[in-house]
CSV table of C-alpha atoms in Angstrom, one decimal:
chain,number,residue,atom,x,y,z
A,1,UNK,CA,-66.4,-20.1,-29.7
A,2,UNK,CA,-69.2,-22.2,-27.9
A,3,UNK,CA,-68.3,-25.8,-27.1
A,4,UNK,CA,-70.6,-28.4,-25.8
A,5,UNK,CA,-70.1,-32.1,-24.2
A,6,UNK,CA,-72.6,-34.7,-26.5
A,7,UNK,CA,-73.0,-38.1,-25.0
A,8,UNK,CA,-74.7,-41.3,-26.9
A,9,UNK,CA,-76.0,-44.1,-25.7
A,10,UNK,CA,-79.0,-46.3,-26.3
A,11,UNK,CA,-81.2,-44.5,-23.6
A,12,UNK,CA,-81.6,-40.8,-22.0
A,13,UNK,CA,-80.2,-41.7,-18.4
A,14,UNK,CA,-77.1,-43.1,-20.5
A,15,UNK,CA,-76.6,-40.3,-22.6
A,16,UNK,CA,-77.2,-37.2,-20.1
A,17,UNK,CA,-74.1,-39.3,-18.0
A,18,UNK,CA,-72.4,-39.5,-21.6
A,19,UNK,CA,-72.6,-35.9,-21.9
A,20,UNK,CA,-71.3,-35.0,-18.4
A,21,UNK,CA,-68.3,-36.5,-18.2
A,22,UNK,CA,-67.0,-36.3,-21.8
A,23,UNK,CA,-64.0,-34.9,-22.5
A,24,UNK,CA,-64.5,-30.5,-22.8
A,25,UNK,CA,-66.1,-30.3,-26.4
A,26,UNK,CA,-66.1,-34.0,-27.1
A,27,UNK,CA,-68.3,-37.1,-27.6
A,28,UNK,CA,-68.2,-40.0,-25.5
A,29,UNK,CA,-70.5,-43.0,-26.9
A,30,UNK,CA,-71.6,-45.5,-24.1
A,31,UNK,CA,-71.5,-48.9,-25.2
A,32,UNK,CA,-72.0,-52.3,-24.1
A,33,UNK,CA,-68.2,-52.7,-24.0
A,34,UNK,CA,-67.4,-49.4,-21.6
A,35,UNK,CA,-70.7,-49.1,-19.5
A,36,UNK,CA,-69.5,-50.9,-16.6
A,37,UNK,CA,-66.5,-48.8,-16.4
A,38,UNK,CA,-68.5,-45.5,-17.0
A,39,UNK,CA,-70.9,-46.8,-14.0
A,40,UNK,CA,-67.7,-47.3,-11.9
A,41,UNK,CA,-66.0,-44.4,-12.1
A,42,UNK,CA,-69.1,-41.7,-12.6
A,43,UNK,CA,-69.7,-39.5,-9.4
A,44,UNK,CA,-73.3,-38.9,-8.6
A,45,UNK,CA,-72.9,-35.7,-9.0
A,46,UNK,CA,-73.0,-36.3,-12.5
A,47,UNK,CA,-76.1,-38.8,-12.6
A,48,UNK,CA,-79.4,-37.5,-13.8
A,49,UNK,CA,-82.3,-38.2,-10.9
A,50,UNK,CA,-79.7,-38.2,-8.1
A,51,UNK,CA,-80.0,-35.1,-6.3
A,52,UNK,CA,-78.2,-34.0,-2.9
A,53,UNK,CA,-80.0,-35.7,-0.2
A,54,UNK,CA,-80.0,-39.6,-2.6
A,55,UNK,CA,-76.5,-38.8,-2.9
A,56,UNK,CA,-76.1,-38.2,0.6
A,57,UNK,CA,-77.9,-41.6,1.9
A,58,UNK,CA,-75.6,-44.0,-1.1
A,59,UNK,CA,-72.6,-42.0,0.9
A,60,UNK,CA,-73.5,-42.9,4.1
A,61,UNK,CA,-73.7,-46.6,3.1
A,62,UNK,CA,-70.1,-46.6,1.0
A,63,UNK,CA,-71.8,-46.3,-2.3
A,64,UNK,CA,-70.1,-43.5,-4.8
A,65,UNK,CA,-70.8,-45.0,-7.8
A,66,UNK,CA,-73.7,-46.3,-9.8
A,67,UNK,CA,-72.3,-49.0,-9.7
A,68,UNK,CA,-71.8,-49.9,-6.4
A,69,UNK,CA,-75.4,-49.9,-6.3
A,70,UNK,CA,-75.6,-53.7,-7.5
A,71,UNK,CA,-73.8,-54.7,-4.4
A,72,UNK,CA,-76.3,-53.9,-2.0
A,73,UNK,CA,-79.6,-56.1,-1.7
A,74,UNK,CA,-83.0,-55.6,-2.2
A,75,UNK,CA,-83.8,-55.2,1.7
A,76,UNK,CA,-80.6,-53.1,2.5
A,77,UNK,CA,-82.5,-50.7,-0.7
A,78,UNK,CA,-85.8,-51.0,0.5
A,79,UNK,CA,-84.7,-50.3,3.8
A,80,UNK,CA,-83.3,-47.6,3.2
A,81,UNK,CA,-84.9,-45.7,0.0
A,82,UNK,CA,-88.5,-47.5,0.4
A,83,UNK,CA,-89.8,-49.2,-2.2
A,84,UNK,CA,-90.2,-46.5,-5.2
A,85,UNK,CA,-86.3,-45.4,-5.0
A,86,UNK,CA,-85.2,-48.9,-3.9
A,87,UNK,CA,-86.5,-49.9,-7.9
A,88,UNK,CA,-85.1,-46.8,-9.7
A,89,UNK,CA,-81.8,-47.4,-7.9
A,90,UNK,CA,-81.5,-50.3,-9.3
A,91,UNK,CA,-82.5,-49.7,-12.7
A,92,UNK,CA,-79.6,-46.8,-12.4
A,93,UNK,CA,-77.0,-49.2,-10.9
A,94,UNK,CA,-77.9,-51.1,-14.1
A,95,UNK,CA,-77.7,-48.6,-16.7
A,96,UNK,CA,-81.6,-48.5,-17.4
A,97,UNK,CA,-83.9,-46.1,-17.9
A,98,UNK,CA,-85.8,-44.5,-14.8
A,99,UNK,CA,-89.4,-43.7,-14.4
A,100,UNK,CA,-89.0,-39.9,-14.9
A,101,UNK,CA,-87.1,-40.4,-18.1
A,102,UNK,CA,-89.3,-43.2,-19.3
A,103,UNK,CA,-92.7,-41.8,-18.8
A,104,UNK,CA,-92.5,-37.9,-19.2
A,105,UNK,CA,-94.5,-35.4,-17.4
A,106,UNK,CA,-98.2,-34.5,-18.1
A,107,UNK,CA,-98.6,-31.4,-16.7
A,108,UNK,CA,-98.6,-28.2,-19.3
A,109,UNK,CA,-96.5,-26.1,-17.4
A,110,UNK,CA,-93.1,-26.0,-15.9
A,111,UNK,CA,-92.6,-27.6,-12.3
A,112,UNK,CA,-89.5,-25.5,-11.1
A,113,UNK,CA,-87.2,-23.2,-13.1
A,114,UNK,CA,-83.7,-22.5,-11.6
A,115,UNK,CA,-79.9,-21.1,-12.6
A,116,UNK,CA,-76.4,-22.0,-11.1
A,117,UNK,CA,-72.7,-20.4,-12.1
A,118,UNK,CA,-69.8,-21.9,-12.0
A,119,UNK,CA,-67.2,-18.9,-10.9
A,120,UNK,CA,-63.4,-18.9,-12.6
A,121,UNK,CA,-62.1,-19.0,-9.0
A,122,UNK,CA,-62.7,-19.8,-5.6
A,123,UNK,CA,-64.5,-16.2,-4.4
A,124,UNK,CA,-64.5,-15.4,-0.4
A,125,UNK,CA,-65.7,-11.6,-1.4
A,126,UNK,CA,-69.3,-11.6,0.1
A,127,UNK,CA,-70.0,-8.5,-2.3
A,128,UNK,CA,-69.6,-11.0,-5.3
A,129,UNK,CA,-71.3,-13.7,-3.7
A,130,UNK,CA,-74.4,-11.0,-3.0
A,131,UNK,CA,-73.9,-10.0,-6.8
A,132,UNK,CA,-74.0,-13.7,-7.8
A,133,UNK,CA,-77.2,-14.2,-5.8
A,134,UNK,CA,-79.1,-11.7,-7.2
A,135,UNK,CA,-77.7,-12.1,-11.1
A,136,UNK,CA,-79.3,-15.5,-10.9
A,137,UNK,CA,-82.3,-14.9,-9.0
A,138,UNK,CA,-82.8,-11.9,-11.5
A,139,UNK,CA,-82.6,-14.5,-14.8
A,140,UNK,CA,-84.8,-17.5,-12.8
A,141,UNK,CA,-87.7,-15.6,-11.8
A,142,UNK,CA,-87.7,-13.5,-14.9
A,143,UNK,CA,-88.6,-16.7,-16.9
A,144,UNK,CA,-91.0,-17.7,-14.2
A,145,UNK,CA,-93.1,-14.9,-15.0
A,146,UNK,CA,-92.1,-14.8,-18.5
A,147,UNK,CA,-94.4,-18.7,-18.5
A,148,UNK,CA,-97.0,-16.6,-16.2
A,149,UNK,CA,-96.2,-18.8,-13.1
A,150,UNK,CA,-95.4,-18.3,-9.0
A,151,UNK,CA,-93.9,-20.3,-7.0
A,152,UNK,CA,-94.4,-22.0,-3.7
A,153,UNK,CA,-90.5,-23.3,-2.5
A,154,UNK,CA,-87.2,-21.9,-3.6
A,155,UNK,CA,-83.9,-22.9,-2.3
A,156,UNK,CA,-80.1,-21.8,-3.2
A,157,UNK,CA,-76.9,-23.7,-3.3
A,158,UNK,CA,-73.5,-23.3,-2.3
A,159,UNK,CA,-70.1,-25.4,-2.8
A,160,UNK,CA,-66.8,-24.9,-2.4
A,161,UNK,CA,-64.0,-26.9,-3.3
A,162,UNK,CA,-65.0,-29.7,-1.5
A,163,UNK,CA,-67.6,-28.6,0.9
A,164,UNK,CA,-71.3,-27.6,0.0
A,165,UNK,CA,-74.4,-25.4,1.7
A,166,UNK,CA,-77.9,-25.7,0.9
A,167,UNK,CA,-81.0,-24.2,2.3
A,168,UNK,CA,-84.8,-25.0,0.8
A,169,UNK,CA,-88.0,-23.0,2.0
A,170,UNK,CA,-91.1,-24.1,1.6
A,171,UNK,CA,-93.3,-20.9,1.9
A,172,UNK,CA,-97.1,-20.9,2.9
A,173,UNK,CA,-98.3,-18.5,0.1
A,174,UNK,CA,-96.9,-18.1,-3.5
A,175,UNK,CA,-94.2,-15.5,-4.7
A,176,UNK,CA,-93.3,-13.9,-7.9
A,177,UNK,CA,-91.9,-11.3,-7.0
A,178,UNK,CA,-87.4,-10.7,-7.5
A,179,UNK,CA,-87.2,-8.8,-4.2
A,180,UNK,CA,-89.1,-10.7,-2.4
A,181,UNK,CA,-87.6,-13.9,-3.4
A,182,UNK,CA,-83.9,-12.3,-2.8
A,183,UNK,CA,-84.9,-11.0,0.8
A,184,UNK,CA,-85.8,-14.5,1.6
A,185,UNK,CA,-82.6,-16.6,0.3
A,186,UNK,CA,-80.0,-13.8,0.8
A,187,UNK,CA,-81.1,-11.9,4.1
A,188,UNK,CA,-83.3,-14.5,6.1
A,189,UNK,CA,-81.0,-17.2,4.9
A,190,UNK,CA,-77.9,-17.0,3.9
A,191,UNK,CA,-76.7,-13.8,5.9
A,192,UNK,CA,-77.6,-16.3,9.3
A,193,UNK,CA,-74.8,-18.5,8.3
A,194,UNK,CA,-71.1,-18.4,8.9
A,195,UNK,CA,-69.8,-18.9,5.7
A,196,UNK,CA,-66.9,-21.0,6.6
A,197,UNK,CA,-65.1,-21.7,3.0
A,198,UNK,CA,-65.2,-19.7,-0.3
A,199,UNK,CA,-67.5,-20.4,-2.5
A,200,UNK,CA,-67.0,-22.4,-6.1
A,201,UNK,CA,-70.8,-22.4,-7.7
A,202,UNK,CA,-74.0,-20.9,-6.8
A,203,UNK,CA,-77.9,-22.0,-7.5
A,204,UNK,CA,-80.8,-20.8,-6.9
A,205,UNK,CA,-84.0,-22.6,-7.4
A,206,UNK,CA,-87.8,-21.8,-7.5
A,207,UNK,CA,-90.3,-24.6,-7.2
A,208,UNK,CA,-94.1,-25.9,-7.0
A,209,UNK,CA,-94.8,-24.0,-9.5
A,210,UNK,CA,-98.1,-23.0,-10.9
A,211,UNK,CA,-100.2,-20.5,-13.0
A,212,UNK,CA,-100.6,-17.0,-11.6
A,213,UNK,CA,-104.5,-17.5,-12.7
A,214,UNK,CA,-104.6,-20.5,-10.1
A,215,UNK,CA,-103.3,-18.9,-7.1
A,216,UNK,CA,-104.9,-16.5,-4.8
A,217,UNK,CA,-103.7,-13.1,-5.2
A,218,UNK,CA,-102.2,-10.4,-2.7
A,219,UNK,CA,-104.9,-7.6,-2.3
A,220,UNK,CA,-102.2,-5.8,0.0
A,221,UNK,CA,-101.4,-1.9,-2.1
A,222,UNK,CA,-97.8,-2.4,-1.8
A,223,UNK,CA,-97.3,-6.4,-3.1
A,224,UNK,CA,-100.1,-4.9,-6.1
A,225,UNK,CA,-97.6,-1.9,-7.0
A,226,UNK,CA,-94.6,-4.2,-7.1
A,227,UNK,CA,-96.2,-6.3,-9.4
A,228,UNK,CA,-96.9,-3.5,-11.5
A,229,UNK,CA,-93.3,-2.6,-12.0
A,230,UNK,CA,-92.4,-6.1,-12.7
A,231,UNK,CA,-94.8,-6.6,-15.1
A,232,UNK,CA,-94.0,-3.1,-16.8
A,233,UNK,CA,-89.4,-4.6,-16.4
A,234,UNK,CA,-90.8,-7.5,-18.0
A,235,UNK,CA,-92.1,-6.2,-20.7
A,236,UNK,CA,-89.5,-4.0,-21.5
A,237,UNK,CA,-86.9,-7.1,-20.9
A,238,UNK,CA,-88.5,-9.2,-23.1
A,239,UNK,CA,-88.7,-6.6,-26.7
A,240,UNK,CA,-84.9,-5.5,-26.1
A,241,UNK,CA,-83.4,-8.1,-23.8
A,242,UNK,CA,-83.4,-9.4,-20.1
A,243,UNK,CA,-81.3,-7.2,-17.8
A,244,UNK,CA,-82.1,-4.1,-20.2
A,245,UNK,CA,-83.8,-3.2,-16.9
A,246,UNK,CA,-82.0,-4.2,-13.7
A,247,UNK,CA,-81.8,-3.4,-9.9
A,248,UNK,CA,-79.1,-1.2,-8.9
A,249,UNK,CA,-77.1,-3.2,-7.5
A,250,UNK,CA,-76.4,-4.7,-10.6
A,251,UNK,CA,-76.2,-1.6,-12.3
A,252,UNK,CA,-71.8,-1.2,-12.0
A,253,UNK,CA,-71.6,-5.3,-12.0
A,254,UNK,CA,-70.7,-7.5,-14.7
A,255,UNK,CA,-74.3,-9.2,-15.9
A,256,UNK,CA,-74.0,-13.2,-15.9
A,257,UNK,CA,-75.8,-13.9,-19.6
A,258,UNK,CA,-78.8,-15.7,-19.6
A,259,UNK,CA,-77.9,-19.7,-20.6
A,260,UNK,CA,-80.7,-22.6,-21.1
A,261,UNK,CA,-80.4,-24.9,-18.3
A,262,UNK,CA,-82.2,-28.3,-17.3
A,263,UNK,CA,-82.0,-31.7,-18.8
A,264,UNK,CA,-83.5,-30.4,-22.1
A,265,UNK,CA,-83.7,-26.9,-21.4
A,266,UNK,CA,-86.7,-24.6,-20.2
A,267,UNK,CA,-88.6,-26.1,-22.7
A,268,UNK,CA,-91.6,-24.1,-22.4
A,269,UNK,CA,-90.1,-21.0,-21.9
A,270,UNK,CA,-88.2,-21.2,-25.4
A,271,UNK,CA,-91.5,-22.4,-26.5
A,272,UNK,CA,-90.0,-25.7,-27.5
C-alpha cells in the first residue's frame, strides 16, 4: 500500500511544510490557531526555498526555526542575506508566501532534474553506496534526456545520522551523458574523500539545464558514439520501462524504482 503525507494551509509555502512534517500517511491542516507553533518547532530541513548553504548561515546566527527568524532585525538580515533573501526570510519567518512560490517560472523547460533515497539503514558498504550512486544518476539523467536537455552543474549529497557531505561542479561545457556524469561525482569526487560516517540518504542533482538544440555539440567520434547508444537505451527504456536496459553494474543489484520528485513533480517530464 502507497501512503502519502497531505498538508493544507491557505498558501503553497504553508502547505508543502504541512505536508512534511505530518504524521506518516496523515493530514496536518495549518491554521491561524497552530502556525506559530508549526513555525517553532519545524526544522529547515523541512522548509521549502531553504536549501543547505541558507540553512547553514540561520545556524550560524542561532536561528533553527522559521520562526526564530522574526527575532532578528532588518540590518542583522540584510547584513547577512542581502537584500533579496533578507525580504523572503521574512516573509518565511512569517508564514507568507515567497517570490518563487508566488510568481512561477517562465521558462518552458525544466531548470534541474534530480533523485535522492532514503536507505532502511545506516550503510558503511562502499559497494552499496557506488550502487546507490549510479541507481540514481541512472533515473535523473534518463529524464533529462527523456525532456531533450543537458546540463551544465551536477552535484550529489550525502548524510548520515547527523553529519552531511556535499559537493557541486559547475562544468565548462554541457553533459548528457550517464557515464560521464558518474565518472565526475563518483570517481573525481567522491572517491577523494574519506568517508568518515555511514551514510543515511543519497542525491544527486543535475543543473542549468537547457535544450540539446541550444548547446554546442561534441564533434569528438567517441562522445558521438556514446550518444548513440544512449539515444538507442532510451528508446528502448522508454516503450518497455527505464532500467529495461542498464549498465552492468546494476545488472545483479536490486533497481531503486523510479518515483516523481520535486515540489510538484517533474512536471514536464510526466507531461503535466
Amino acid at each position: 500500500m502507497v501512503q502519502c503525507n497531505v498538508g493544507i494551509a491557505k498558501n503553497k509555502l504553508l502547505a508543502k511544510m504541512a505536508s512534511e512534517v505530518a504524521p506518516k500517511g496523515g493530514v496536518l491542516e495549518i491554521t491561524e490557531t497552530n502556525l506559530d507553533t508549526i513555525l517553532s518547532t519545524t526544522p529547515f530541513r523541512d522548509v521549502c526555498g531553504v536549501g543547505y548553504r541558507l540553512e547553514k548561515k540561520l545556524t550560524a546566527l542561532g536561528v533553527q526555526t522559521p520562526y526564530q527568524i522574526n527575532l532578528l532585525d532588518d540590518t542583522t538580515l540584510l547584513d547577512h542575506f542581502g537584500p533579496f533573501w533578507s525580504q523572503e526570510l521574512r516573509k518565511i519567518g512569517k508564514g507568507e508566501e515567497t517570490h518563487f512560490l508566488s510568481h512561477p517560472p517562465t521558462t518552458t523547460h525544466m531548470q534541474s532534474v534530480g533523485r535522492s533515497f532514503t536507505v532502511f539503514r545506516l550503510c558503511d558498504n562502499e559497494e552499496e553506496i557506488k550502487h546507490t550512486i549510479r541507481n540514481l544518476l541512472e533515473e535523473a539523467a534518463a529524464k533529462m534526456r527523456k525532456m531533450n536537455l543537458a546540463g551544465r552543474s551536477i552535484g550529489i549529497s550525502l548524510r548520515g545520522r547527523d553529519d552531511r557531505w556535499s559537493r557541486y561542479i559547475k562544468l565548462g561545457h554541457y553533459v548528457r551523458h550517464t557515464n560521464e556524469i558518474f565518472d565526475l561525482l563518483y570517481y573525481q569526487s567522491y572517491k577523494k574523500w574519506k568517508r568518515p560516517f555511514p551514510i543515511l540518504k543519497c542525491s544527486v542533482y543535475i543543473g542549468d539545464l537547457r535544450p540539446y538544440e541550444d548547446i554546442p555539440l561534441c564533434w569528438l567520434p567517441q562522445w558521438k558514439k556514446q550518444d548513440t547508444i544512449y539515444t538507442t537505451m532510451d528508446a528502448i527504456n522508454h516503450r518497455f520501462g527505464l532500467f529495461t536496459l542498464k549498465p552492468a553494474s546494476l545488472l545483479s543489484k536490486n533497481i531503486i524504482k523510479p518515483e516523481v520528485t520535486g515540489f510538484l513533480g517533474d512536471k514536464t517530464y510526466y507531461g503535466l
